[in-house]
Amino acid sequence: MRRLNKKKALTLVKELDAFPKVPDSYVEATASGGTVSVLAFSVMAVLAFLEFFVYRNTWVSYEYEVDKDFSSKLKINVDITVAMRCQYIGADVLDLAETMVSSDGLTYEPVNFEPSPQQRIWHMTLQHIQERLRVEHSLQDVFFKSAIKGDLPPLPVQSEERSSSLNACRIHGHLYVNKVAGNFHITVGKSIPHPRGHAHLAALVSHDAYNFSHRIDHLSFGEALPGIISPLDGTEKIAPDSNHMFQYFITIVPTKLNTYKVSADTHQYSVTERERVINHAAGSHGVSGIFMKYDISSLMVKVTEQHMPLWQFLVRLCGIIGGIFSTTGMLHGMVGFLVDVICCRFQMGIYRNLKADKNGRENNETLVHTDGYTQQ
């Protein structure tokens, strides 16, 4: 009984076979079929190789959501060189709540305004990258994935004898401010606290010493991460007049970066620039200096590096193999059908001519026999 049940089960399974086997004696190998098979396997190998490179590649996706973190502090990373002596200028931050942030985290270092050859090359390279980023926005995705570091080359060591001849001041370091709109500025005189805000001791500095030509080596907000090149990095401005105001209007966007090399929270920003000469007689009022007014966006950007899943790669690979097999099989069948039709037509024409000749001969023989019978 068990054997009979097994035989019935095997018979039922065989009847459900969707891939019936053809005996080898019924299969005929042809040269055309072999040629098509070689071409099909070659195309499949090339496409599978290219598909593997697509599987290895990654892309960057962007998502937007409301930033709900307003209680944390915002870190400002600064590295600016101003063409004035350190004792003549001061830098600080005043936010929208009239809160002055101490500049204890900043270091004032006397330097020469003219950069070294290595620094000049670095600045030229950075400016070229900035130009390409303005035209090709997808280049930023490459920086995100590669986590390129854009650190400034080290400054040359200054001797004590030459320190007196240094004509510029490098202000670098970081500040922690409230996560509200504010104004980071560098102007004449050191800042002092004031009941109504703050003030700078500018009266002790002669107007002839004013020169707010500056070079921004780095300015970023949040954690400084590799792969992010800030819009103001590498900026260099030359003041044509001693009483000159440079203004940068910055919009900060909180960013969550999650790639295969970096995973952290930081901030990106966009900026617009404006500069003008201070001339009270002409109605152009203001204070000479460098002013960076920043505001924080309420939206947060999530930057994520994504990868094609394995199952999708396998499905695409199966589609390539099956599609090429089906396409080449249909093409081979159509070509063979057309060849058979054309050849059969020629053969049918020959056959018809031969048949017509044979019928004519038979008719002649019949007539001859009939005439002979009549004569008898």
Short mmCIF file of N, CA and C in Angstrom, two decimals, residues 239-301:
data_model
loop_
_atom_site.label_atom_id
_atom_site.label_comp_id
_atom_site.label_asym_id
_atom_site.label_seq_id
_atom_site.Cartn_x
_atom_site.Cartn_y
_atom_site.Cartn_z
N ALA A 239 39.89 95.09 1.73
CA ALA A 239 39.16 96.34 1.94
C ALA A 239 39.81 97.46 1.13
N PRO A 240 39.07 98.11 0.24
CA PRO A 240 39.66 99.22 -0.54
C PRO A 240 39.79 100.50 0.28
N ASP A 241 39.10 100.56 1.42
CA ASP A 241 39.11 101.77 2.23
C ASP A 241 39.26 101.37 3.69
N SER A 242 39.79 102.27 4.50
CA SER A 242 39.98 101.95 5.92
C SER A 242 38.65 101.80 6.65
N ASN A 243 37.67 102.64 6.33
CA ASN A 243 36.34 102.54 6.93
C ASN A 243 35.45 101.67 6.04
N HIS A 244 35.53 100.39 6.27
CA HIS A 244 34.81 99.45 5.41
C HIS A 244 34.08 98.44 6.28
N MET A 245 32.87 98.09 5.87
CA MET A 245 32.05 97.12 6.59
C MET A 245 31.79 95.91 5.70
N PHE A 246 32.06 94.73 6.24
CA PHE A 246 31.75 93.46 5.58
C PHE A 246 30.63 92.78 6.36
N GLN A 247 29.58 92.38 5.65
CA GLN A 247 28.44 91.74 6.29
C GLN A 247 28.18 90.38 5.64
N TYR A 248 27.95 89.39 6.48
CA TYR A 248 27.60 88.03 6.04
C TYR A 248 26.29 87.65 6.73
N PHE A 249 25.28 87.35 5.92
CA PHE A 249 23.98 86.94 6.44
C PHE A 249 23.88 85.42 6.27
N ILE A 250 23.86 84.73 7.39
CA ILE A 250 24.01 83.26 7.41
C ILE A 250 22.72 82.63 7.90
N THR A 251 22.26 81.59 7.21
CA THR A 251 21.13 80.78 7.64
C THR A 251 21.66 79.38 7.97
N ILE A 252 21.53 78.99 9.22
CA ILE A 252 22.07 77.72 9.70
C ILE A 252 20.98 76.65 9.64
N VAL A 253 21.34 75.49 9.12
CA VAL A 253 20.40 74.37 9.00
C VAL A 253 20.95 73.20 9.81
N PRO A 254 20.26 72.76 10.87
CA PRO A 254 20.70 71.56 11.60
C PRO A 254 20.72 70.35 10.68
N THR A 255 21.74 69.53 10.83
CA THR A 255 21.96 68.40 9.92
C THR A 255 22.35 67.16 10.71
N LYS A 256 21.70 66.05 10.38
CA LYS A 256 22.09 64.75 10.91
C LYS A 256 22.75 63.97 9.78
N LEU A 257 24.02 63.71 9.94
CA LEU A 257 24.80 63.02 8.91
C LEU A 257 25.01 61.57 9.32
N ASN A 258 24.60 60.67 8.45
CA ASN A 258 24.72 59.24 8.73
C ASN A 258 25.22 58.54 7.47
N THR A 259 26.54 58.37 7.38
CA THR A 259 27.16 57.65 6.27
C THR A 259 27.92 56.46 6.82
N TYR A 260 28.55 55.71 5.92
CA TYR A 260 29.31 54.54 6.35
C TYR A 260 30.63 54.92 7.02
N LYS A 261 31.02 56.18 6.91
CA LYS A 261 32.26 56.63 7.54
C LYS A 261 32.03 57.60 8.70
N VAL A 262 30.94 58.36 8.65
CA VAL A 262 30.68 59.37 9.67
C VAL A 262 29.21 59.27 10.09
N SER A 263 28.98 59.40 11.38
CA SER A 263 27.63 59.44 11.92
C SER A 263 27.62 60.43 13.08
N ALA A 264 27.04 61.61 12.87
CA ALA A 264 27.06 62.65 13.91
C ALA A 264 26.04 63.71 13.55
N ASP A 265 25.81 64.60 14.52
CA ASP A 265 24.93 65.76 14.34
C ASP A 265 25.80 67.00 14.15
N THR A 266 25.47 67.78 13.16
CA THR A 266 26.23 68.99 12.88
C THR A 266 25.29 70.03 12.28
N HIS A 267 25.84 71.07 11.67
CA HIS A 267 25.05 72.13 11.05
C HIS A 267 25.70 72.55 9.74
N GLN A 268 24.87 72.79 8.76
CA GLN A 268 25.29 73.40 7.50
C GLN A 268 24.71 74.82 7.43
N TYR A 269 25.19 75.60 6.49
CA TYR A 269 24.64 76.94 6.37
C TYR A 269 24.79 77.46 4.95
N SER A 270 23.93 78.40 4.63
CA SER A 270 24.03 79.17 3.40
C SER A 270 24.30 80.62 3.77
N VAL A 271 24.86 81.38 2.84
CA VAL A 271 25.31 82.73 3.18
C VAL A 271 25.13 83.65 1.99
N THR A 272 24.80 84.89 2.29
CA THR A 272 24.83 85.99 1.31
C THR A 272 25.75 87.08 1.86
N GLU A 273 26.44 87.78 0.96
CA GLU A 273 27.47 88.74 1.35
C GLU A 273 27.08 90.15 0.92
N ARG A 274 27.59 91.10 1.68
CA ARG A 274 27.38 92.50 1.35
C ARG A 274 28.51 93.31 1.98
N GLU A 275 29.00 94.27 1.26
CA GLU A 275 30.05 95.14 1.78
C GLU A 275 29.83 96.57 1.29
N ARG A 276 30.24 97.52 2.12
CA ARG A 276 30.07 98.93 1.76
C ARG A 276 31.06 99.78 2.54
N VAL A 277 31.27 100.97 2.03
CA VAL A 277 32.17 101.93 2.66
C VAL A 277 31.37 102.76 3.67
N ILE A 278 31.92 102.95 4.86
CA ILE A 278 31.28 103.79 5.87
C ILE A 278 31.64 105.25 5.61
N ASN A 279 30.62 106.02 5.25
CA ASN A 279 30.80 107.44 4.96
C ASN A 279 29.57 108.17 5.50
N HIS A 280 29.72 108.75 6.67
CA HIS A 280 28.58 109.40 7.31
C HIS A 280 28.11 110.61 6.52
N ALA A 281 29.02 111.29 5.85
CA ALA A 281 28.63 112.46 5.07
C ALA A 281 27.74 112.08 3.89
N ALA A 282 27.96 110.90 3.34
CA ALA A 282 27.15 110.43 2.20
C ALA A 282 25.93 109.64 2.63
N GLY A 283 25.72 109.52 3.94
CA GLY A 283 24.55 108.80 4.43
C GLY A 283 24.77 107.32 4.63
N SER A 284 25.99 106.83 4.48
CA SER A 284 26.30 105.41 4.70
C SER A 284 26.82 105.26 6.12
N HIS A 285 25.91 104.97 7.04
CA HIS A 285 26.26 104.90 8.45
C HIS A 285 26.58 103.46 8.84
N GLY A 286 27.23 103.33 9.96
CA GLY A 286 27.57 102.02 10.48
C GLY A 286 28.92 102.03 11.17
N VAL A 287 29.40 100.84 11.47
CA VAL A 287 30.67 100.65 12.15
C VAL A 287 31.57 99.79 11.28
N SER A 288 32.81 100.19 11.15
CA SER A 288 33.75 99.39 10.37
C SER A 288 34.01 98.06 11.08
N GLY A 289 34.07 96.98 10.29
CA GLY A 289 34.34 95.68 10.88
C GLY A 289 33.79 94.55 10.02
N ILE A 290 33.79 93.38 10.62
CA ILE A 290 33.29 92.16 9.97
C ILE A 290 32.13 91.65 10.82
N PHE A 291 30.95 91.60 10.22
CA PHE A 291 29.74 91.23 10.93
C PHE A 291 29.12 90.00 10.28
N MET A 292 28.89 88.98 11.09
CA MET A 292 28.27 87.74 10.63
C MET A 292 26.98 87.53 11.40
N LYS A 293 25.88 87.86 10.75
CA LYS A 293 24.57 87.74 11.37
C LYS A 293 23.98 86.39 10.98
N TYR A 294 23.69 85.58 11.97
CA TYR A 294 23.22 84.21 11.69
C TYR A 294 21.83 84.01 12.28
N ASP A 295 21.09 83.16 11.61
CA ASP A 295 19.76 82.74 12.06
C ASP A 295 19.67 81.24 11.88
N ILE A 296 18.86 80.58 12.70
CA ILE A 296 18.78 79.12 12.71
C ILE A 296 17.45 78.69 12.12
N SER A 297 17.50 77.78 11.18
CA SER A 297 16.29 77.27 10.54
C SER A 297 15.57 76.30 11.48
N SER A 298 14.25 76.29 11.35
CA SER A 298 13.45 75.37 12.18
C SER A 298 13.37 73.97 11.59
N LEU A 299 13.87 73.79 10.37
CA LEU A 299 13.87 72.48 9.72
C LEU A 299 15.24 71.82 9.87
N MET A 300 15.23 70.52 10.01
CA MET A 300 16.46 69.75 10.12
C MET A 300 16.57 68.82 8.92
N VAL A 301 17.77 68.68 8.41
CA VAL A 301 18.04 67.82 7.25
C VAL A 301 18.72 66.55 7.73
#
